[in-house]
GROMACS .gro file of N, CA, C and O in nm:
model
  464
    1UNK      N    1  -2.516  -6.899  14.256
    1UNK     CA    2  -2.457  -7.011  14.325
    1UNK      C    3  -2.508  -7.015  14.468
    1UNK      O    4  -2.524  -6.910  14.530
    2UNK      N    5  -2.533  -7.136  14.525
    2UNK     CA    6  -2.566  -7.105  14.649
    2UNK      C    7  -2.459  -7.101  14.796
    2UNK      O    8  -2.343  -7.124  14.831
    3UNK      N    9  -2.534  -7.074  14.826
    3UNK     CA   10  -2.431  -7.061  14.983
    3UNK      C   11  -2.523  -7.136  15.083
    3UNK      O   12  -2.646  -7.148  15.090
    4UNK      N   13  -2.397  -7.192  15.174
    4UNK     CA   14  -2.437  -7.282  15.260
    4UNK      C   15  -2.362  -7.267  15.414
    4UNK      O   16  -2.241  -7.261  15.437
    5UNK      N   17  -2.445  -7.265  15.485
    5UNK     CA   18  -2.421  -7.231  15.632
    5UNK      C   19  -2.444  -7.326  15.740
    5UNK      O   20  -2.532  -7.410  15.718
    6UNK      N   21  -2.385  -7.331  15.851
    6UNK     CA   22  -2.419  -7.448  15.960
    6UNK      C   23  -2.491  -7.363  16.034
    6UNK      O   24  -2.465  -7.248  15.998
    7UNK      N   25  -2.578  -7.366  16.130
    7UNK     CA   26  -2.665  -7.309  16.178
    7UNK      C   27  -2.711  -7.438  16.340
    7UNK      O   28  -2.748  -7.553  16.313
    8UNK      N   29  -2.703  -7.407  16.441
    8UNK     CA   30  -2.792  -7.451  16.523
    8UNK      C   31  -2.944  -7.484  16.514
    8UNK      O   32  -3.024  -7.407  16.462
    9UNK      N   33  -2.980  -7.616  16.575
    9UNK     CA   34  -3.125  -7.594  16.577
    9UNK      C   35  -3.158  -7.533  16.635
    9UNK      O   36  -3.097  -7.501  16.737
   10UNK      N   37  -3.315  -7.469  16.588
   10UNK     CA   38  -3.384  -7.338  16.668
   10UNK      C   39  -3.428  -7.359  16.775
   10UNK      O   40  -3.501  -7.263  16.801
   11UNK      N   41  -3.426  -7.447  16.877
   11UNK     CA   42  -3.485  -7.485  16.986
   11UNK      C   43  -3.341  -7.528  17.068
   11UNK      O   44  -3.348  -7.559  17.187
   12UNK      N   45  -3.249  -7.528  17.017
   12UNK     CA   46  -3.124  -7.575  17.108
   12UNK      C   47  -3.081  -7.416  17.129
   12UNK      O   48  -3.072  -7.334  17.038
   13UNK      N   49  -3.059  -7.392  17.254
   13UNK     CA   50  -2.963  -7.280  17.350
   13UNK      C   51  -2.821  -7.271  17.317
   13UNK      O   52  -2.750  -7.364  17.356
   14UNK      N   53  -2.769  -7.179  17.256
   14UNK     CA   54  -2.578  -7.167  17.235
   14UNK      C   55  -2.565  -7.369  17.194
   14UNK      O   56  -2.458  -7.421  17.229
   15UNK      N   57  -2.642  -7.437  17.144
   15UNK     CA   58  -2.564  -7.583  17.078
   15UNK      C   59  -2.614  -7.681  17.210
   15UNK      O   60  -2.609  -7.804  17.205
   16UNK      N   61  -2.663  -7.605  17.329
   16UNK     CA   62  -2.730  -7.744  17.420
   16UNK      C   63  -2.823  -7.808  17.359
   16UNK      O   64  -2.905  -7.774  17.274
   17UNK      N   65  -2.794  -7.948  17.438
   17UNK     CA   66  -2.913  -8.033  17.424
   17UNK      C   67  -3.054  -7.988  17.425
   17UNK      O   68  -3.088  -7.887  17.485
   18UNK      N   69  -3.112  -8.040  17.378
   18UNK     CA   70  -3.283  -8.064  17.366
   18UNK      C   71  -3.352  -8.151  17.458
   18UNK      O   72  -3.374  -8.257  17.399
   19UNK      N   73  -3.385  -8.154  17.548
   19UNK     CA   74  -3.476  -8.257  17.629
   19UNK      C   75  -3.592  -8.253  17.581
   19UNK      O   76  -3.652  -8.147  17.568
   20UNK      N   77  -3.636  -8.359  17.551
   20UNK     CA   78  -3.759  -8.437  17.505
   20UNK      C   79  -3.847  -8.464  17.612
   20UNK      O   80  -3.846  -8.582  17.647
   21UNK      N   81  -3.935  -8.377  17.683
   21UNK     CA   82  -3.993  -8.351  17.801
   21UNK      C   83  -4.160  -8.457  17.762
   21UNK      O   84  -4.219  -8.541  17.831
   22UNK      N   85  -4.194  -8.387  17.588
   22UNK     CA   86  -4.342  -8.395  17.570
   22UNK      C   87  -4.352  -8.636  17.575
   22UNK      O   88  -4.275  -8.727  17.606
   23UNK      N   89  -4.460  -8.625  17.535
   23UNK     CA   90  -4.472  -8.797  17.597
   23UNK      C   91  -4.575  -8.827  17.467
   23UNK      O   92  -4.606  -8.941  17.433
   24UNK      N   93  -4.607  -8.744  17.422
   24UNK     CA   94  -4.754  -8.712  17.272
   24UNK      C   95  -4.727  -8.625  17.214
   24UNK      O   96  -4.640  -8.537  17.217
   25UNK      N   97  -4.831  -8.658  17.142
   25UNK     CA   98  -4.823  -8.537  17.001
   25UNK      C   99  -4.827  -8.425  17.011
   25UNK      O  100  -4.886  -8.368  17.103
   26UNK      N  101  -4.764  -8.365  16.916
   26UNK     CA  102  -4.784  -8.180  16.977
   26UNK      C  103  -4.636  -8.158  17.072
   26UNK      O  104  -4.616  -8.076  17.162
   27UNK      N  105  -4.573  -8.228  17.035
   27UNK     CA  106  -4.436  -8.269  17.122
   27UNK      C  107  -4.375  -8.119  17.139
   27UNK      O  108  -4.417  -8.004  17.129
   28UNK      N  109  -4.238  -8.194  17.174
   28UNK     CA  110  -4.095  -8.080  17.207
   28UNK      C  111  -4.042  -8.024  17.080
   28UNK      O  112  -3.979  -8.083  16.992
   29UNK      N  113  -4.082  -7.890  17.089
   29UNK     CA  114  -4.002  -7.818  16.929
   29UNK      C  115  -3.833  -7.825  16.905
   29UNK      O  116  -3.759  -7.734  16.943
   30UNK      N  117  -3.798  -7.911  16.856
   30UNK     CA  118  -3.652  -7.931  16.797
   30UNK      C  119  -3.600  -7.846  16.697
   30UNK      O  120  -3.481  -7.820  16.713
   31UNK      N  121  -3.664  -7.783  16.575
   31UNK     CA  122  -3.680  -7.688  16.483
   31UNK      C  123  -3.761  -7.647  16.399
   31UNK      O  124  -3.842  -7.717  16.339
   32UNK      N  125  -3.744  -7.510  16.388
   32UNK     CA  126  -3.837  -7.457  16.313
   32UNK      C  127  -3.742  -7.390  16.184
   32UNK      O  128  -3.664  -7.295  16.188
   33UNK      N  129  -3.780  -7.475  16.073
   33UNK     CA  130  -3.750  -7.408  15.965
   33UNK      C  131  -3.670  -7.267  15.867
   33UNK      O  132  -3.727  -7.163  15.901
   34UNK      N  133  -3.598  -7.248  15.797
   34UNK     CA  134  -3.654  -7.084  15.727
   34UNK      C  135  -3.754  -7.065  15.683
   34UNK      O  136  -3.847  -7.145  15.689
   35UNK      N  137  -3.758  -6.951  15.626
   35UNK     CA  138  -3.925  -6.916  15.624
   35UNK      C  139  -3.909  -6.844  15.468
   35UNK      O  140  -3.931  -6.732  15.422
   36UNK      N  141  -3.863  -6.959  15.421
   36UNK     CA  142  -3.865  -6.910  15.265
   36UNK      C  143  -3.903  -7.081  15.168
   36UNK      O  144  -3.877  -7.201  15.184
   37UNK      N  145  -3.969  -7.005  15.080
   37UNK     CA  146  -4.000  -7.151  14.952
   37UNK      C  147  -3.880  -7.182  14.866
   37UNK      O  148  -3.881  -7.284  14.798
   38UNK      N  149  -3.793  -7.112  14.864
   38UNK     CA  150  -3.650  -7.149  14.811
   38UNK      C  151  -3.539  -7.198  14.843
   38UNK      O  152  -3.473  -7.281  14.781
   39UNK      N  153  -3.504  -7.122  14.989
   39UNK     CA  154  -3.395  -7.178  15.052
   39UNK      C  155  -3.445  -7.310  15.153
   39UNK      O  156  -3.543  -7.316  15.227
   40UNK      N  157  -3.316  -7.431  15.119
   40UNK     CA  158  -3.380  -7.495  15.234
   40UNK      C  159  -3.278  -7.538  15.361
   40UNK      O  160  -3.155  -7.527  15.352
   41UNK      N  161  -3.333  -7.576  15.456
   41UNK     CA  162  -3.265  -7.638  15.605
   41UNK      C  163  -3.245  -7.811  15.588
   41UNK      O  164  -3.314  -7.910  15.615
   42UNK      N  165  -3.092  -7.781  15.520
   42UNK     CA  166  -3.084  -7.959  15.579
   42UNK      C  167  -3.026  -8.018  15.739
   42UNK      O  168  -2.916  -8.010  15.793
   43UNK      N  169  -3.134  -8.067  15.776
   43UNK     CA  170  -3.146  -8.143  15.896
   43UNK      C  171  -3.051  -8.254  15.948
   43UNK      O  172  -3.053  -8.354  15.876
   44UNK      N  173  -2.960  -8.262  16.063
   44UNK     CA  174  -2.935  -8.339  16.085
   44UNK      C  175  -2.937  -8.423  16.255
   44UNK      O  176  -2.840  -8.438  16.328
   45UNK      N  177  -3.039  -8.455  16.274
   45UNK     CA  178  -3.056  -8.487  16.412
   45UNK      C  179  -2.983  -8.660  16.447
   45UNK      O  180  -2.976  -8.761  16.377
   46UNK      N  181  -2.923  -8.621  16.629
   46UNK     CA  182  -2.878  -8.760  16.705
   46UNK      C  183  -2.960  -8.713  16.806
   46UNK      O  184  -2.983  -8.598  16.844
   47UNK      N  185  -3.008  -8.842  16.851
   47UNK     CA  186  -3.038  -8.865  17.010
   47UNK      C  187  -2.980  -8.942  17.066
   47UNK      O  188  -2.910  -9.021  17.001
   48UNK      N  189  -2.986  -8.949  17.220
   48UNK     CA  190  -2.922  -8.999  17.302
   48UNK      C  191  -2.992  -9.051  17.425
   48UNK      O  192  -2.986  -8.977  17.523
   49UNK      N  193  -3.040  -9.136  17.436
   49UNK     CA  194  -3.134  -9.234  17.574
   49UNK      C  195  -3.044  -9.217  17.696
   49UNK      O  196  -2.948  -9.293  17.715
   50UNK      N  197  -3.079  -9.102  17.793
   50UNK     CA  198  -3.034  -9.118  17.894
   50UNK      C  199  -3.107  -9.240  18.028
   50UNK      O  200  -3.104  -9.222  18.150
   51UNK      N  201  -3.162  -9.352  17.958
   51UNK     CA  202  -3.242  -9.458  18.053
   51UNK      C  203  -3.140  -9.565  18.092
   51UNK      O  204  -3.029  -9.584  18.043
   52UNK      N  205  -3.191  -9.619  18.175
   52UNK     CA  206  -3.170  -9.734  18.158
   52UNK      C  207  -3.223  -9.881  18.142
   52UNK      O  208  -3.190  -9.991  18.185
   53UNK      N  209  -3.357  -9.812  18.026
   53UNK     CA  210  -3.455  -9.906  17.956
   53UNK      C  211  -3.446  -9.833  17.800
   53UNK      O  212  -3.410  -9.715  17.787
   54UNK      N  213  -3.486  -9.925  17.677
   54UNK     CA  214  -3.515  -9.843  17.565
   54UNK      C  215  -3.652  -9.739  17.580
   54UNK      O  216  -3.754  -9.744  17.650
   55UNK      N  217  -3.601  -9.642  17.477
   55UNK     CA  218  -3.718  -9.530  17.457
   55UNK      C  219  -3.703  -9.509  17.324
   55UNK      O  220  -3.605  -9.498  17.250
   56UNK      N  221  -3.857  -9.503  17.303
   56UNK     CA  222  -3.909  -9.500  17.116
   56UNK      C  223  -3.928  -9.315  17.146
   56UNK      O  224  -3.988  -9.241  17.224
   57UNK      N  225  -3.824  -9.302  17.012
   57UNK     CA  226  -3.857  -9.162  16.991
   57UNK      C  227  -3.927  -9.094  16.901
   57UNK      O  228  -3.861  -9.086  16.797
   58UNK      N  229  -4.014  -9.050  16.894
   58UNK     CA  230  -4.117  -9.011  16.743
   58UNK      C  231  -4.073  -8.877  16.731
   58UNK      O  232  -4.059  -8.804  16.829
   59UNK      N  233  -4.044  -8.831  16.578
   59UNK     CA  234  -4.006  -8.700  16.511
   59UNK      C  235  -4.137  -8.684  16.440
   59UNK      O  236  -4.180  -8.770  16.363
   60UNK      N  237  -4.208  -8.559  16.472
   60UNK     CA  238  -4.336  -8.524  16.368
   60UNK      C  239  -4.254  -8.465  16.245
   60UNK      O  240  -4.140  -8.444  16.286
   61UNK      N  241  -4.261  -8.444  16.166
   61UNK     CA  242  -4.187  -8.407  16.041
   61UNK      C  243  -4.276  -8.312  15.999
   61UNK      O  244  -4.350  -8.351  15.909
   62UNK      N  245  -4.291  -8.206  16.032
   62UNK     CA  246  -4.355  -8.074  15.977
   62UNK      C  247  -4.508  -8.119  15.992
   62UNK      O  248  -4.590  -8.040  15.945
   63UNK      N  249  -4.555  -8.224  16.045
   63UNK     CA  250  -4.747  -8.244  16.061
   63UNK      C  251  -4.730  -8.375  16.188
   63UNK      O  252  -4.638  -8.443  16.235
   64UNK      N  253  -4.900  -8.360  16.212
   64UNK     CA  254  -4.905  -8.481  16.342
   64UNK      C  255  -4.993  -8.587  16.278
   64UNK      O  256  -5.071  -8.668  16.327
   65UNK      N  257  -4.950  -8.559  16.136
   65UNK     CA  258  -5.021  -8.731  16.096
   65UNK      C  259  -4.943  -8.825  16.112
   65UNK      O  260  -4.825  -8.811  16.080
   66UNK      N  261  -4.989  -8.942  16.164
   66UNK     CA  262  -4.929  -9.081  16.152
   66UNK      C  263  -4.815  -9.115  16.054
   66UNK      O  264  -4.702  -9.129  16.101
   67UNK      N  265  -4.833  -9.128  15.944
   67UNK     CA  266  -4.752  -9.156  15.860
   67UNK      C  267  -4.674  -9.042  15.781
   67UNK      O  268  -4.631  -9.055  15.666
   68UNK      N  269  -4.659  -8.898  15.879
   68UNK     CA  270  -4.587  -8.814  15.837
   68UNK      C  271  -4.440  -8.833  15.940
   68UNK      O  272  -4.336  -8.777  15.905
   69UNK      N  273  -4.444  -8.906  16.050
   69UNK     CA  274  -4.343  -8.929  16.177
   69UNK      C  275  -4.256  -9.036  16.148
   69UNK      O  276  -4.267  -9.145  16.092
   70UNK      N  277  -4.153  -8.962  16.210
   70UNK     CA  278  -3.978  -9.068  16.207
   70UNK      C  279  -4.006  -9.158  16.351
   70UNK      O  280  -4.074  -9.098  16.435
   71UNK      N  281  -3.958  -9.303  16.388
   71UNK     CA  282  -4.003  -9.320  16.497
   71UNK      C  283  -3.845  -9.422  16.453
   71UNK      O  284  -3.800  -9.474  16.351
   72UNK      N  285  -3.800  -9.410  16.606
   72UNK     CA  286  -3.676  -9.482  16.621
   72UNK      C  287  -3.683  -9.536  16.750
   72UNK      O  288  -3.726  -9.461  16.838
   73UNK      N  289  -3.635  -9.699  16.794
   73UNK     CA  290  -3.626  -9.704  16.940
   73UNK      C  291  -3.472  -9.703  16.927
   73UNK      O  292  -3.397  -9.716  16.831
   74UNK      N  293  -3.451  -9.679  17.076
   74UNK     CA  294  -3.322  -9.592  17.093
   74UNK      C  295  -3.277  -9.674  17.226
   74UNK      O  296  -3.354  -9.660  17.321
   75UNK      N  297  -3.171  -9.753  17.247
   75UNK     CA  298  -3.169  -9.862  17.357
   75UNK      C  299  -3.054  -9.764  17.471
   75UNK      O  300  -3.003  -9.653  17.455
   76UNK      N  301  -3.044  -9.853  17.574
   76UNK     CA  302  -3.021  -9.690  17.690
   76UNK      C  303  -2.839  -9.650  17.652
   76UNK      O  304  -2.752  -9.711  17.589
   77UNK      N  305  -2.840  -9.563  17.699
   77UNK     CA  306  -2.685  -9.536  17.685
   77UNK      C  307  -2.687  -9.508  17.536
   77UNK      O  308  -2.571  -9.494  17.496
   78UNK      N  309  -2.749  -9.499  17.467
   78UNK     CA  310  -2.668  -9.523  17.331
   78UNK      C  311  -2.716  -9.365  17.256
   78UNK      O  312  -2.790  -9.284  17.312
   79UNK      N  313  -2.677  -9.354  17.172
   79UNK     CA  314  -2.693  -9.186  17.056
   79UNK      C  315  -2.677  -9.257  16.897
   79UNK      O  316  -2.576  -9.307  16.847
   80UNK      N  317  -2.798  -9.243  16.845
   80UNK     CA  318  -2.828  -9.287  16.693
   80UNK      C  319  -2.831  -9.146  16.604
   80UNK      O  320  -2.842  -9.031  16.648
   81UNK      N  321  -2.825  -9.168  16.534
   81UNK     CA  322  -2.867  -9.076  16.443
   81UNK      C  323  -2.999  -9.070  16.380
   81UNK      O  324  -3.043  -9.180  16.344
   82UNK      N  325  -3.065  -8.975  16.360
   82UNK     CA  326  -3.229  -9.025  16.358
   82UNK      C  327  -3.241  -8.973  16.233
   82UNK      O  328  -3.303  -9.051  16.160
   83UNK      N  329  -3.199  -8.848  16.166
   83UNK     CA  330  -3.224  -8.738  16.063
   83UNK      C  331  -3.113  -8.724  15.984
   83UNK      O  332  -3.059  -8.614  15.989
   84UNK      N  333  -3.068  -8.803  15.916
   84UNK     CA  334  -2.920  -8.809  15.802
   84UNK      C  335  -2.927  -8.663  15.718
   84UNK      O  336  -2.870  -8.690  15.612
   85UNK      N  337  -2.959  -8.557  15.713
   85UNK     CA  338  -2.956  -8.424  15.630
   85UNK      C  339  -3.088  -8.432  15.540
   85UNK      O  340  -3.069  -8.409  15.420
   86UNK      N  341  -3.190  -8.455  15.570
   86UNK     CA  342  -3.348  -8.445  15.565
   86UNK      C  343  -3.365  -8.274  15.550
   86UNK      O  344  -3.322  -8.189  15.628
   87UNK      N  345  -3.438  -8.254  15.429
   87UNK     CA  346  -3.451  -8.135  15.377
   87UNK      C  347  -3.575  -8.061  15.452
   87UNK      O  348  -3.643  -8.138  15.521
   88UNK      N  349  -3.623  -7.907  15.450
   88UNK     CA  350  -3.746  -7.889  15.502
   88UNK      C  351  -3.682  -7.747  15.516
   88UNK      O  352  -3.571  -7.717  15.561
   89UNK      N  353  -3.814  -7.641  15.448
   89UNK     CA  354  -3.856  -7.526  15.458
   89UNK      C  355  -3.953  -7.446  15.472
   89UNK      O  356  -4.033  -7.519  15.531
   90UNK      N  357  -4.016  -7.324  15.457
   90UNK     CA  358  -4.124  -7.272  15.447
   90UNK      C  359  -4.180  -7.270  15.611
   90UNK      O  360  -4.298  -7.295  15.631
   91UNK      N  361  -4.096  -7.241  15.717
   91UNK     CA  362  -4.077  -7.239  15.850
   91UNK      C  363  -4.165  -7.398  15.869
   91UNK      O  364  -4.243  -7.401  15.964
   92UNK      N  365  -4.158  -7.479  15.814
   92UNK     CA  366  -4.228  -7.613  15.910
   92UNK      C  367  -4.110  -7.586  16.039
   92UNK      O  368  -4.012  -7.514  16.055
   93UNK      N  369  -4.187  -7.692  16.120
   93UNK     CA  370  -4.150  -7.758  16.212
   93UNK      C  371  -4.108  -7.900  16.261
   93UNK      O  372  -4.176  -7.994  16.220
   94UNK      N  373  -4.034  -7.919  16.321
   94UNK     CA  374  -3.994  -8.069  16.368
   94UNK      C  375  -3.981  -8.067  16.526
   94UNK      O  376  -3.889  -8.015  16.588
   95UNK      N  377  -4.099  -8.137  16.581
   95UNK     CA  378  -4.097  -8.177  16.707
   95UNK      C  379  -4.080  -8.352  16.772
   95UNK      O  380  -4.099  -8.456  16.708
   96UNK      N  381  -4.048  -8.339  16.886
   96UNK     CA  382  -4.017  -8.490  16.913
   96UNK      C  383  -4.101  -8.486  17.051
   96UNK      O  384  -4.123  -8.386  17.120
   97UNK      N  385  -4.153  -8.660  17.082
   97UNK     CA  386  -4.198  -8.683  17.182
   97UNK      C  387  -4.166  -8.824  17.190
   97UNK      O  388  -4.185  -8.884  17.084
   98UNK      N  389  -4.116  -8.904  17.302
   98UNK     CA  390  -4.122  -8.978  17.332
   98UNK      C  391  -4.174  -9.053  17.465
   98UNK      O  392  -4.243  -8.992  17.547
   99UNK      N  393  -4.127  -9.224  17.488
   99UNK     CA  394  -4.246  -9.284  17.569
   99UNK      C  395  -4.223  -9.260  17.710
   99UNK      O  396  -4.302  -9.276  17.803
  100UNK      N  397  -4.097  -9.218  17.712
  100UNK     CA  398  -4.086  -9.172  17.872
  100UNK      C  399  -4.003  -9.003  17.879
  100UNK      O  400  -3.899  -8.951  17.839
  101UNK      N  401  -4.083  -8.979  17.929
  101UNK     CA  402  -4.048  -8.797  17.988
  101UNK      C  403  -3.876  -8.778  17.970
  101UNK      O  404  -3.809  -8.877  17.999
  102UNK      N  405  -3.828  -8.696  17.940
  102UNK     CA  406  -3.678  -8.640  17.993
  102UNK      C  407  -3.542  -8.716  18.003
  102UNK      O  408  -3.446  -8.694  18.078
  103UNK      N  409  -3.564  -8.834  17.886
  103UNK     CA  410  -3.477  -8.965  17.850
  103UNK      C  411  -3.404  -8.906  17.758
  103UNK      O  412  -3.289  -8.936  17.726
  104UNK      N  413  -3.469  -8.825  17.715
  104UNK     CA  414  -3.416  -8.845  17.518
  104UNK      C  415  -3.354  -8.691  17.533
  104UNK      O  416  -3.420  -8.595  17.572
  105UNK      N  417  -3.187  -8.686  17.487
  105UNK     CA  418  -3.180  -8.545  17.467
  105UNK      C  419  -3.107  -8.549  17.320
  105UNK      O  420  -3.029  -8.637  17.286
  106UNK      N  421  -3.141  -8.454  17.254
  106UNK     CA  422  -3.126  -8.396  17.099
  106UNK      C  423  -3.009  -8.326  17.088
  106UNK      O  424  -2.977  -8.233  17.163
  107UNK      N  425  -2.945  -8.367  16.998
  107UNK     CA  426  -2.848  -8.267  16.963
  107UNK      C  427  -2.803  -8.289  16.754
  107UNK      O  428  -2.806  -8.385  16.676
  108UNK      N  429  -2.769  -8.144  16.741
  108UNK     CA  430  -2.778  -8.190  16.605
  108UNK      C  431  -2.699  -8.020  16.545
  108UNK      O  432  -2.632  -7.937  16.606
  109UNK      N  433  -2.751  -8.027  16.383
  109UNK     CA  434  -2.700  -7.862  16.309
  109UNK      C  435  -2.792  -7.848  16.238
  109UNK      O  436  -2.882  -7.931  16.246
  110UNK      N  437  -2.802  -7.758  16.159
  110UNK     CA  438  -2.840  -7.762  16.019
  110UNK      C  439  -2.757  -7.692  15.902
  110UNK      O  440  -2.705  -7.581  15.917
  111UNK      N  441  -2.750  -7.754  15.801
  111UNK     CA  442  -2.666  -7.706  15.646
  111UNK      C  443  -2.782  -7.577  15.628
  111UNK      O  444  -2.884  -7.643  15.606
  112UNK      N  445  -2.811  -7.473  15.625
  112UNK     CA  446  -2.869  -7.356  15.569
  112UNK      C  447  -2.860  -7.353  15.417
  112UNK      O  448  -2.759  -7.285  15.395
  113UNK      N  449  -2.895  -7.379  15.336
  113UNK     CA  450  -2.889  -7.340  15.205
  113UNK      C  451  -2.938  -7.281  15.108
  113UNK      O  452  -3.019  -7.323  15.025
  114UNK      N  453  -2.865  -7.136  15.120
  114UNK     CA  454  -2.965  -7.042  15.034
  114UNK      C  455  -2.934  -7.002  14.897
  114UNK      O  456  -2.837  -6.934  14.863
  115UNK      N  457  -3.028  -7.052  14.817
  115UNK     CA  458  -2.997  -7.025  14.647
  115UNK      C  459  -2.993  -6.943  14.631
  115UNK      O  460  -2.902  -6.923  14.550
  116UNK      N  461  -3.066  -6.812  14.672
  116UNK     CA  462  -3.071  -6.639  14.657
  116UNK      C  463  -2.923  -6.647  14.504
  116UNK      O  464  -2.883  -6.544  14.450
   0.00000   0.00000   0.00000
């Protein structure tokens, strides 16, 4: 049976925010994965536009191809949800960059779920 755990993202400090510093690809690490082919990390990311203009936020989803990225514009003041419990293991990664520097801060969990 499996077991399931809440877990912080690996790039958030004790549950702080994430600032979204990077502006391109190769962005701000939000999480990194387990590092197993069985168990997986369900994802659940919000952001939050600290502007007071919109900012497009791009999620690489474990690669920096084009059509591997989440891209959301995000209007100021406001916190969307970007990542509804989006699965991903085998330590990928999920980084974010958006169009203006230090707008965008992350906050989120993950469901841990290990079949073991």
């Amino acid at each position: 049976m499996a077991t399931i755990s809440k877990q912080l993202l690996s790039a958030s400090t004790d549950g702080d925010f994430i600032k979204i510093a990077a502006t391109a690809s190769a962005g701000t690490l939000i999480h990194q994965a387990v590092a197993s082919a069985t168990d997986i990390d369900e994802v659940w990311i919000y952001a939050c536009n600290t502007d007071t203009t919109a900012v497009t936020l791009t999620l690489e989803w474990s690669s920096t191809a084009v059509d591997d990225n989440l891209k959301v514009n995000i209007n100021p003041n406001e916190t969307v949800l970007v990542a509804p419990g989006i699965p991903i293991r085998n330590s990928l990664q999920i980084k974010g960059f958006a169009t203006i520097a230090n707008k965008i801060n992350i906050l989120g969990y993950v469901n841990r779920i290990d079949v073991s």
